[in-house]
Amino acid sequence: DQLGGGFSRYSTDPEWFAPHFEKMLYDNGQLVSLYSEAFAATDNPLYRDIVYQTIGFVERELTSPEGGFYSALDADSEGEEGKFYVWTKAEIDRVLGFTDILFCEYYGITQEGNWEHGNNILHPVLTVDEFARKKGISTEEINKIVSSGKQKLLAAREHRIRPGLDDKILCSWNGLMLKGLADAYRVFGETRFLELALQNAHFLQANLRTGGQLWHSYKNGKATIQGYLEDYAFVADAYITLYQATFDGQWLAAADELAGYAIRNFHDAEEDLFFFTDATAEKLIARKKELFDNVIPASNSAMAKNLYWLGILLDNTEYQQIASKMLSKVKQLILTDGQYLTNWATLFASHTQPTAEIVVVGPEAETFRREIEQTYHPNKVMLGTAATSTLPLLENRIAINGKTTVYVCFNKTCRLPVHSVAEMWAQLQG
């Protein structure tokens, strides 16, 4: 959505021009994670803008007063698909007046319309830099024109009848969005991203959890439906990420509790996979297992990744063994049908090289964490504390001479401690 941010559900054509205008929480949560990582890997400012715009959309249009995230916005308004999002040239002329010539050219707006029934979808085909060079105008001037036009059109769009809101708050989808926010905070250090993440995490703990058990859905102040494996998998993943974004041990403990509950109540030790439904839930004729990744990762692949990362973070050999057995079940399928097991494949990739254990101890642990996150390195876990911690990988790790100290470890074997992020990267890449 060029004006309001956020992603529609899918493209209806091979050119990725016309979207199906429905906006789903699960898409936007995963894409925030993706573009945050893409920015960390490339420093492409477009990716940063997409993250900020997408989170802005979620905060503005999908966040409940209690801190949960709603499920979706419909494609239709007033009985017409996309009506809220498209524009005739005459409408743009009325809003922008004589300043719309370059704006319309940038977004492919025509008098006849670039879509159906004389309507236009805002669809840039060049970057601002490319368009500026084409027109012989400075990038700053084009940015000013585009930004001003977008603000005016967005303000005008607010007076339209809005698409319907699906105001269910689903535990699993909230987990995906929470992880997206935590990933964005790790990369950009934006305080508002962390505030939204913590608000949502506390909401989930207070409203969609009873003891060790999760509920799947929340609406009108009531949680319903016993949690599925996807709820445990995606929320635990979000908590693991939130710990590494904050070094706050409560989130790692919460992830551990969810993983433990899942093993006790979902795990099939005979097949080394997890059932989709809880053993304590209503009995079904058959309890299925979700194996293949789709638009949302399979709950088994997500849980396998959780157990792998938690196994390292908590030095829990049981978790590591279960994750390894799960991965071995699909190894051949990854080689032959990888397009259906992409999330599994990312776990497989983590085994091709030893996972780095980066431990930060000392008064500047948070400052060091932020600096480390500026460099993309997916096959790592991070632990840290300003003082002391009971976590196994932090035991006997001290701030030498009171200075913040970094330990780079592989399989719990650490290299010489260092006192700067530059020295840490030299060890890691050496």
Short mmCIF file of C-alpha atoms in Angstrom, two decimals:
data_model
loop_
_atom_site.label_atom_id
_atom_site.label_comp_id
_atom_site.label_asym_id
_atom_site.label_seq_id
_atom_site.Cartn_x
_atom_site.Cartn_y
_atom_site.Cartn_z
CA ASP A 1 0.00 0.00 0.00
CA GLN A 2 1.88 3.05 -1.28
CA LEU A 3 -0.09 5.47 0.90
CA GLY A 4 -0.83 3.69 4.16
CA GLY A 5 1.88 1.04 4.34
CA GLY A 6 1.37 -2.65 4.84
CA PHE A 7 1.14 -5.48 2.35
CA SER A 8 -1.88 -6.93 0.58
CA ARG A 9 -2.38 -10.66 0.58
CA TYR A 10 -1.08 -11.55 -2.89
CA SER A 11 -0.77 -10.35 -6.48
CA THR A 12 -3.48 -11.22 -8.99
CA ASP A 13 -1.13 -11.00 -11.97
CA PRO A 14 2.40 -12.17 -12.91
CA GLU A 15 3.71 -8.57 -12.98
CA TRP A 16 2.87 -7.97 -9.30
CA PHE A 17 0.76 -4.99 -10.31
CA ALA A 18 -2.78 -5.57 -9.03
CA PRO A 19 -3.06 -6.92 -5.49
CA HIS A 20 -5.84 -8.83 -3.87
CA PHE A 21 -6.44 -5.95 -1.50
CA GLU A 22 -7.06 -7.95 1.69
CA LYS A 23 -4.36 -7.28 4.29
CA MET A 24 -3.46 -10.13 6.63
CA LEU A 25 -1.59 -9.80 9.93
CA TYR A 26 0.45 -12.94 9.31
CA ASP A 27 1.83 -11.60 6.01
CA ASN A 28 2.81 -8.26 7.50
CA GLY A 29 4.46 -9.77 10.56
CA GLN A 30 6.65 -12.08 8.49
CA LEU A 31 7.49 -9.36 5.97
CA VAL A 32 8.62 -6.99 8.72
CA SER A 33 11.09 -9.69 9.80
CA LEU A 34 12.20 -10.26 6.22
CA TYR A 35 12.78 -6.61 5.34
CA SER A 36 14.51 -5.92 8.65
CA GLU A 37 16.97 -8.71 7.91
CA ALA A 38 17.29 -7.55 4.30
CA PHE A 39 18.23 -4.07 5.47
CA ALA A 40 20.80 -5.48 7.90
CA ALA A 41 22.32 -7.43 5.00
CA THR A 42 22.26 -4.67 2.37
CA ASP A 43 21.73 -1.21 3.96
CA ASN A 44 19.15 -0.56 1.22
CA PRO A 45 17.07 2.42 2.46
CA LEU A 46 14.01 1.13 0.60
CA TYR A 47 13.89 -1.86 2.96
CA ARG A 48 14.06 0.42 5.99
CA ASP A 49 11.19 2.54 4.64
CA ILE A 50 9.08 -0.57 4.05
CA VAL A 51 9.60 -1.73 7.64
CA TYR A 52 8.65 1.65 9.09
CA GLN A 53 5.61 2.00 6.83
CA THR A 54 4.40 -1.54 7.54
CA ILE A 55 4.71 -1.18 11.30
CA GLY A 56 3.00 2.20 11.03
CA PHE A 57 0.07 0.53 9.28
CA VAL A 58 -0.17 -2.24 11.89
CA GLU A 59 0.01 0.23 14.76
CA ARG A 60 -2.60 2.50 13.20
CA GLU A 61 -5.09 -0.01 11.80
CA LEU A 62 -4.59 -3.45 13.38
CA THR A 63 -3.74 -2.74 17.03
CA SER A 64 -6.40 -3.15 19.70
CA PRO A 65 -6.57 -0.80 22.70
CA GLU A 66 -5.39 -3.71 24.87
CA GLY A 67 -2.26 -4.33 22.80
CA GLY A 68 -3.35 -7.32 20.71
CA PHE A 69 -3.21 -7.32 16.92
CA TYR A 70 -6.34 -7.84 14.85
CA SER A 71 -6.34 -10.46 12.10
CA ALA A 72 -7.14 -8.70 8.81
CA LEU A 73 -8.66 -5.91 6.76
CA ASP A 74 -11.09 -6.98 4.03
CA ALA A 75 -10.40 -6.36 0.36
CA ASP A 76 -13.86 -4.88 -0.22
CA SER A 77 -15.55 -1.69 0.84
CA GLU A 78 -19.02 -0.61 -0.30
CA GLY A 79 -19.26 -3.98 -2.04
CA GLU A 80 -16.34 -3.31 -4.39
CA GLU A 81 -12.91 -4.87 -4.19
CA GLY A 82 -10.11 -2.33 -3.72
CA LYS A 83 -12.41 0.71 -3.77
CA PHE A 84 -10.74 2.13 -0.66
CA TYR A 85 -7.29 2.00 -2.29
CA VAL A 86 -7.72 3.06 -5.95
CA TRP A 87 -8.07 6.50 -7.56
CA THR A 88 -9.35 8.10 -10.71
CA LYS A 89 -7.22 10.80 -12.26
CA ALA A 90 -9.99 13.32 -11.53
CA GLU A 91 -9.89 12.43 -7.80
CA ILE A 92 -6.13 12.94 -7.68
CA ASP A 93 -6.47 16.26 -9.53
CA ARG A 94 -8.98 17.47 -6.96
CA VAL A 95 -6.72 16.55 -4.04
CA LEU A 96 -3.34 17.61 -5.46
CA GLY A 97 -4.29 20.35 -7.89
CA PHE A 98 -1.56 21.52 -10.24
CA THR A 99 1.23 19.69 -8.39
CA ASP A 100 0.22 16.25 -9.60
CA ILE A 101 2.01 15.95 -12.96
CA LEU A 102 5.25 14.40 -11.70
CA PHE A 103 3.44 12.58 -8.91
CA CYS A 104 1.12 10.91 -11.42
CA GLU A 105 3.94 10.03 -13.76
CA TYR A 106 5.93 8.50 -10.91
CA TYR A 107 2.99 6.32 -9.85
CA GLY A 108 1.76 5.44 -13.37
CA ILE A 109 -1.52 7.36 -13.02
CA THR A 110 -3.39 7.99 -16.31
CA GLN A 111 -6.64 9.62 -17.35
CA GLU A 112 -7.93 6.29 -18.65
CA GLY A 113 -6.79 4.43 -15.55
CA ASN A 114 -4.14 1.74 -15.27
CA TRP A 115 -6.60 -0.75 -13.76
CA GLU A 116 -10.32 -1.46 -14.05
CA HIS A 117 -13.20 0.99 -14.68
CA GLY A 118 -10.96 4.03 -15.09
CA ASN A 119 -9.31 3.52 -11.72
CA ASN A 120 -5.60 3.70 -10.94
CA ILE A 121 -3.42 1.69 -8.59
CA LEU A 122 -0.42 3.67 -7.31
CA HIS A 123 2.41 1.62 -8.80
CA PRO A 124 5.95 3.01 -9.13
CA VAL A 125 8.19 1.11 -11.54
CA LEU A 126 11.33 3.16 -10.86
CA THR A 127 13.04 4.09 -7.62
CA VAL A 128 12.98 7.75 -6.69
CA ASP A 129 16.65 8.04 -7.68
CA GLU A 130 16.00 6.45 -11.08
CA PHE A 131 12.96 8.62 -11.72
CA ALA A 132 14.86 11.76 -10.71
CA ARG A 133 17.66 10.95 -13.14
CA LYS A 134 15.13 10.27 -15.91
CA LYS A 135 13.46 13.65 -15.37
CA GLY A 136 16.67 15.58 -14.78
CA ILE A 137 15.47 16.72 -11.35
CA SER A 138 17.13 16.27 -7.98
CA THR A 139 16.19 13.31 -5.84
CA GLU A 140 15.34 15.72 -3.01
CA GLU A 141 12.78 17.52 -5.18
CA ILE A 142 11.12 14.27 -6.29
CA ASN A 143 11.04 13.05 -2.70
CA LYS A 144 9.33 16.28 -1.67
CA ILE A 145 6.69 15.94 -4.42
CA VAL A 146 6.04 12.27 -3.69
CA SER A 147 5.91 12.73 0.09
CA SER A 148 3.60 15.73 -0.08
CA GLY A 149 1.26 14.00 -2.53
CA LYS A 150 1.11 10.85 -0.45
CA GLN A 151 0.24 12.79 2.71
CA LYS A 152 -2.58 14.63 0.95
CA LEU A 153 -4.03 11.51 -0.63
CA LEU A 154 -3.80 9.57 2.63
CA ALA A 155 -5.66 12.36 4.42
CA ALA A 156 -8.34 12.32 1.70
CA ARG A 157 -8.59 8.52 1.87
CA GLU A 158 -9.39 8.69 5.57
CA HIS A 159 -12.80 10.14 4.64
CA ARG A 160 -13.72 7.07 2.59
CA ILE A 161 -15.75 4.15 3.91
CA ARG A 162 -13.19 1.73 5.28
CA PRO A 163 -12.87 -1.99 4.50
CA GLY A 164 -14.26 -4.36 7.10
CA LEU A 165 -12.03 -5.31 10.03
CA ASP A 166 -11.61 -8.88 11.24
CA ASP A 167 -11.11 -8.09 14.90
CA LYS A 168 -10.28 -11.58 16.13
CA ILE A 169 -6.92 -11.64 17.90
CA LEU A 170 -5.23 -14.93 17.01
CA CYS A 171 -2.39 -16.10 19.23
CA SER A 172 -0.24 -17.60 16.47
CA TRP A 173 -0.55 -14.61 14.14
CA ASN A 174 0.23 -12.25 17.01
CA GLY A 175 3.37 -14.30 17.57
CA LEU A 176 4.44 -13.66 13.97
CA MET A 177 3.86 -9.92 14.32
CA LEU A 178 5.59 -9.81 17.71
CA LYS A 179 8.65 -11.48 16.19
CA GLY A 180 8.55 -8.94 13.35
CA LEU A 181 8.60 -6.07 15.83
CA ALA A 182 11.42 -7.64 17.83
CA ASP A 183 13.44 -8.21 14.65
CA ALA A 184 12.83 -4.60 13.58
CA TYR A 185 13.96 -3.31 16.96
CA ARG A 186 17.12 -5.42 16.81
CA VAL A 187 18.05 -3.93 13.45
CA PHE A 188 16.85 -0.32 13.75
CA GLY A 189 16.92 0.33 17.50
CA GLU A 190 13.62 2.22 17.20
CA THR A 191 12.18 2.59 20.71
CA ARG A 192 8.59 2.58 19.44
CA PHE A 193 9.08 -0.86 17.91
CA LEU A 194 10.16 -2.25 21.27
CA GLU A 195 7.27 -0.53 23.04
CA LEU A 196 4.77 -2.13 20.66
CA ALA A 197 6.48 -5.51 21.02
CA LEU A 198 6.43 -5.43 24.82
CA GLN A 199 2.84 -4.21 24.86
CA ASN A 200 1.85 -7.17 22.72
CA ALA A 201 3.96 -9.69 24.65
CA HIS A 202 2.39 -8.64 27.95
CA PHE A 203 -1.05 -8.79 26.33
CA LEU A 204 -0.44 -12.38 25.22
CA GLN A 205 0.82 -13.38 28.65
CA ALA A 206 -2.17 -11.79 30.39
CA ASN A 207 -5.00 -12.77 28.04
CA LEU A 208 -4.05 -15.79 25.93
CA ARG A 209 -2.21 -17.87 28.48
CA THR A 210 -3.41 -19.81 31.51
CA GLY A 211 -0.52 -21.39 33.37
CA GLY A 212 1.57 -23.14 30.73
CA GLN A 213 -1.32 -23.37 28.29
CA LEU A 214 -2.17 -21.02 25.42
CA TRP A 215 -5.52 -20.10 23.93
CA HIS A 216 -5.90 -19.69 20.19
CA SER A 217 -8.35 -16.80 19.85
CA TYR A 218 -9.38 -13.68 21.78
CA LYS A 219 -12.30 -11.36 21.16
CA ASN A 220 -14.52 -9.11 23.26
CA GLY A 221 -12.48 -9.77 26.38
CA LYS A 222 -12.67 -13.55 26.16
CA ALA A 223 -10.10 -16.16 25.15
CA THR A 224 -11.44 -19.26 23.40
CA ILE A 225 -10.27 -22.46 21.69
CA GLN A 226 -7.43 -24.46 23.20
CA GLY A 227 -4.12 -23.53 21.62
CA TYR A 228 -2.77 -25.38 18.60
CA LEU A 229 0.87 -26.24 17.98
CA GLU A 230 1.22 -23.14 15.78
CA ASP A 231 0.33 -20.94 18.76
CA TYR A 232 3.11 -22.42 20.89
CA ALA A 233 5.58 -22.43 17.99
CA PHE A 234 5.13 -18.84 16.83
CA VAL A 235 4.80 -17.26 20.27
CA ALA A 236 7.84 -19.12 21.58
CA ASP A 237 9.79 -17.98 18.51
CA ALA A 238 8.76 -14.40 19.21
CA TYR A 239 9.83 -14.66 22.85
CA ILE A 240 13.23 -16.10 21.84
CA THR A 241 13.71 -13.12 19.52
CA LEU A 242 12.47 -10.68 22.16
CA TYR A 243 15.01 -12.03 24.65
CA GLN A 244 17.84 -11.47 22.19
CA ALA A 245 16.53 -7.96 21.52
CA THR A 246 16.46 -7.01 25.21
CA PHE A 247 18.53 -9.54 27.23
CA ASP A 248 15.48 -9.72 29.53
CA GLY A 249 15.47 -13.27 30.87
CA GLN A 250 11.71 -13.40 31.45
CA TRP A 251 11.13 -13.88 27.72
CA LEU A 252 13.58 -16.72 27.43
CA ALA A 253 11.96 -18.36 30.44
CA ALA A 254 8.52 -17.89 28.86
CA ALA A 255 9.72 -19.51 25.62
CA ASP A 256 11.18 -22.41 27.61
CA GLU A 257 7.86 -22.93 29.40
CA LEU A 258 5.94 -23.01 26.11
CA ALA A 259 8.42 -25.43 24.57
CA GLY A 260 8.20 -27.70 27.60
CA TYR A 261 4.40 -27.70 27.49
CA ALA A 262 4.46 -28.51 23.78
CA ILE A 263 6.78 -31.48 24.33
CA ARG A 264 4.55 -32.84 27.08
CA ASN A 265 1.28 -32.37 25.25
CA PHE A 266 1.95 -32.37 21.48
CA HIS A 267 5.05 -34.48 20.89
CA ASP A 268 4.84 -37.91 19.25
CA ALA A 269 8.06 -39.57 20.35
CA GLU A 270 7.48 -42.54 18.04
CA GLU A 271 7.52 -40.39 14.90
CA ASP A 272 9.74 -37.60 16.25
CA LEU A 273 7.21 -34.93 15.24
CA PHE A 274 4.48 -32.90 16.95
CA PHE A 275 0.73 -33.23 16.64
CA PHE A 276 -1.20 -30.09 15.70
CA THR A 277 -3.67 -30.46 18.59
CA ASP A 278 -3.16 -30.70 22.34
CA ALA A 279 -3.43 -34.11 24.00
CA THR A 280 -5.80 -32.53 26.53
CA ALA A 281 -8.11 -31.06 23.85
CA GLU A 282 -11.31 -32.62 22.58
CA LYS A 283 -10.55 -36.03 21.11
CA LEU A 284 -10.50 -36.23 17.32
CA ILE A 285 -10.74 -39.25 15.03
CA ALA A 286 -7.16 -38.56 14.04
CA ARG A 287 -4.59 -36.03 15.27
CA LYS A 288 -2.84 -34.57 12.25
CA LYS A 289 0.74 -33.36 12.00
CA GLU A 290 1.57 -30.25 9.98
CA LEU A 291 4.75 -30.89 8.00
CA PHE A 292 4.85 -28.74 4.86
CA ASP A 293 5.58 -25.01 4.92
CA ASN A 294 3.08 -22.74 3.21
CA VAL A 295 2.34 -19.02 3.42
CA ILE A 296 2.83 -19.61 7.15
CA PRO A 297 5.61 -22.02 8.18
CA ALA A 298 4.51 -25.47 9.25
CA SER A 299 4.10 -25.60 13.00
CA ASN A 300 6.52 -28.55 13.12
CA SER A 301 9.26 -26.66 11.28
CA ALA A 302 8.76 -23.64 13.54
CA MET A 303 8.91 -25.79 16.67
CA ALA A 304 12.02 -27.59 15.42
CA LYS A 305 13.76 -24.24 14.98
CA ASN A 306 12.64 -23.13 18.45
CA LEU A 307 14.08 -26.24 20.03
CA TYR A 308 17.33 -25.83 18.13
CA TRP A 309 17.83 -22.21 19.25
CA LEU A 310 16.56 -22.83 22.79
CA GLY A 311 18.77 -25.88 23.01
CA ILE A 312 21.78 -23.63 22.48
CA LEU A 313 20.57 -20.66 24.55
CA LEU A 314 19.64 -22.87 27.51
CA ASP A 315 22.24 -25.59 26.98
CA ASN A 316 19.35 -28.07 26.86
CA THR A 317 20.47 -31.29 25.18
CA GLU A 318 16.93 -32.73 25.13
CA TYR A 319 15.73 -29.84 22.99
CA GLN A 320 18.69 -30.19 20.65
CA GLN A 321 18.13 -33.92 20.26
CA ILE A 322 14.44 -33.51 19.46
CA ALA A 323 15.21 -30.79 16.91
CA SER A 324 17.86 -32.98 15.29
CA LYS A 325 15.49 -35.95 15.03
CA MET A 326 12.77 -33.75 13.54
CA LEU A 327 15.15 -32.39 10.93
CA SER A 328 16.34 -35.89 10.02
CA LYS A 329 12.72 -36.84 9.26
CA VAL A 330 12.52 -34.28 6.45
CA LYS A 331 16.12 -34.18 5.21
CA GLN A 332 15.41 -36.16 2.05
CA LEU A 333 12.27 -34.13 1.34
CA ILE A 334 14.29 -30.90 1.59
CA LEU A 335 16.59 -32.22 -1.13
CA THR A 336 13.77 -33.30 -3.45
CA ASP A 337 10.89 -30.90 -2.68
CA GLY A 338 12.56 -27.88 -1.14
CA GLN A 339 9.88 -25.44 -2.24
CA TYR A 340 7.49 -27.06 0.24
CA LEU A 341 9.96 -27.09 3.14
CA THR A 342 11.60 -23.67 3.02
CA ASN A 343 11.46 -23.06 6.76
CA TRP A 344 12.90 -26.51 7.38
CA ALA A 345 15.66 -25.62 4.90
CA THR A 346 16.66 -22.56 6.94
CA LEU A 347 17.13 -24.84 9.95
CA PHE A 348 19.14 -27.21 7.80
CA ALA A 349 21.30 -24.26 6.70
CA SER A 350 22.04 -23.45 10.35
CA HIS A 351 23.73 -26.85 10.64
CA THR A 352 26.12 -26.31 7.72
CA GLN A 353 28.40 -24.19 9.91
CA PRO A 354 28.66 -24.08 13.71
CA THR A 355 26.23 -21.63 15.27
CA ALA A 356 28.03 -18.74 16.94
CA GLU A 357 27.24 -18.12 20.61
CA ILE A 358 27.87 -14.45 21.34
CA VAL A 359 27.91 -13.65 25.04
CA VAL A 360 28.09 -10.03 26.23
CA VAL A 361 28.75 -9.24 29.89
CA GLY A 362 29.18 -5.86 31.51
CA PRO A 363 27.73 -2.39 32.04
CA GLU A 364 27.53 -1.62 28.30
CA ALA A 365 25.95 -4.93 27.30
CA GLU A 366 22.96 -3.19 25.68
CA THR A 367 25.18 -0.77 23.73
CA PHE A 368 27.30 -3.66 22.48
CA ARG A 369 24.18 -5.63 21.53
CA ARG A 370 22.92 -2.77 19.38
CA GLU A 371 26.25 -2.40 17.64
CA ILE A 372 26.53 -6.13 16.96
CA GLU A 373 23.07 -6.16 15.39
CA GLN A 374 24.16 -3.66 12.75
CA THR A 375 25.95 -6.48 10.92
CA TYR A 376 23.91 -9.30 9.41
CA HIS A 377 24.86 -12.75 10.66
CA PRO A 378 21.88 -15.12 10.80
CA ASN A 379 23.61 -18.17 12.29
CA LYS A 380 24.13 -16.83 15.78
CA VAL A 381 22.51 -16.56 19.18
CA MET A 382 23.10 -13.68 21.55
CA LEU A 383 23.05 -13.66 25.33
CA GLY A 384 23.91 -10.84 27.62
CA THR A 385 23.74 -9.32 31.06
CA ALA A 386 24.91 -6.15 32.74
CA ALA A 387 25.84 -8.07 35.89
CA THR A 388 25.21 -11.77 36.56
CA SER A 389 22.83 -14.40 35.21
CA THR A 390 21.87 -17.98 35.94
CA LEU A 391 21.79 -18.92 32.25
CA PRO A 392 24.31 -21.73 31.59
CA LEU A 393 26.17 -19.90 28.82
CA LEU A 394 26.55 -16.85 31.07
CA GLU A 395 27.92 -18.75 34.03
CA ASN A 396 31.57 -17.96 34.73
CA ARG A 397 31.48 -15.24 32.08
CA ILE A 398 32.53 -11.98 33.72
CA ALA A 399 33.23 -8.41 32.76
CA ILE A 400 37.01 -8.50 32.98
CA ASN A 401 38.39 -5.56 34.99
CA GLY A 402 34.88 -4.12 35.02
CA LYS A 403 34.93 -3.55 31.24
CA THR A 404 32.17 -4.92 29.04
CA THR A 405 33.47 -8.19 27.66
CA VAL A 406 32.41 -10.27 24.65
CA TYR A 407 32.90 -14.02 24.41
CA VAL A 408 32.62 -15.73 21.02
CA CYS A 409 31.86 -19.40 21.51
CA PHE A 410 31.09 -22.46 19.38
CA ASN A 411 29.58 -25.52 21.04
CA LYS A 412 30.30 -23.88 24.42
CA THR A 413 34.01 -23.57 23.61
CA CYS A 414 34.99 -19.92 23.76
CA ARG A 415 37.77 -17.94 22.19
CA LEU A 416 39.72 -15.35 24.13
CA PRO A 417 37.48 -12.63 25.59
CA VAL A 418 37.57 -9.24 23.86
CA HIS A 419 36.41 -5.75 24.74
CA SER A 420 35.12 -4.37 21.43
CA VAL A 421 32.63 -5.35 18.76
CA ALA A 422 35.32 -5.01 16.08
CA GLU A 423 37.47 -7.59 17.83
CA MET A 424 34.45 -9.84 18.19
CA TRP A 425 33.74 -9.76 14.43
CA ALA A 426 37.40 -10.42 13.70
CA GLN A 427 37.17 -13.58 15.82
CA LEU A 428 33.89 -14.63 14.29
CA GLN A 429 34.99 -14.16 10.71
CA GLY A 430 38.56 -15.34 11.18
#
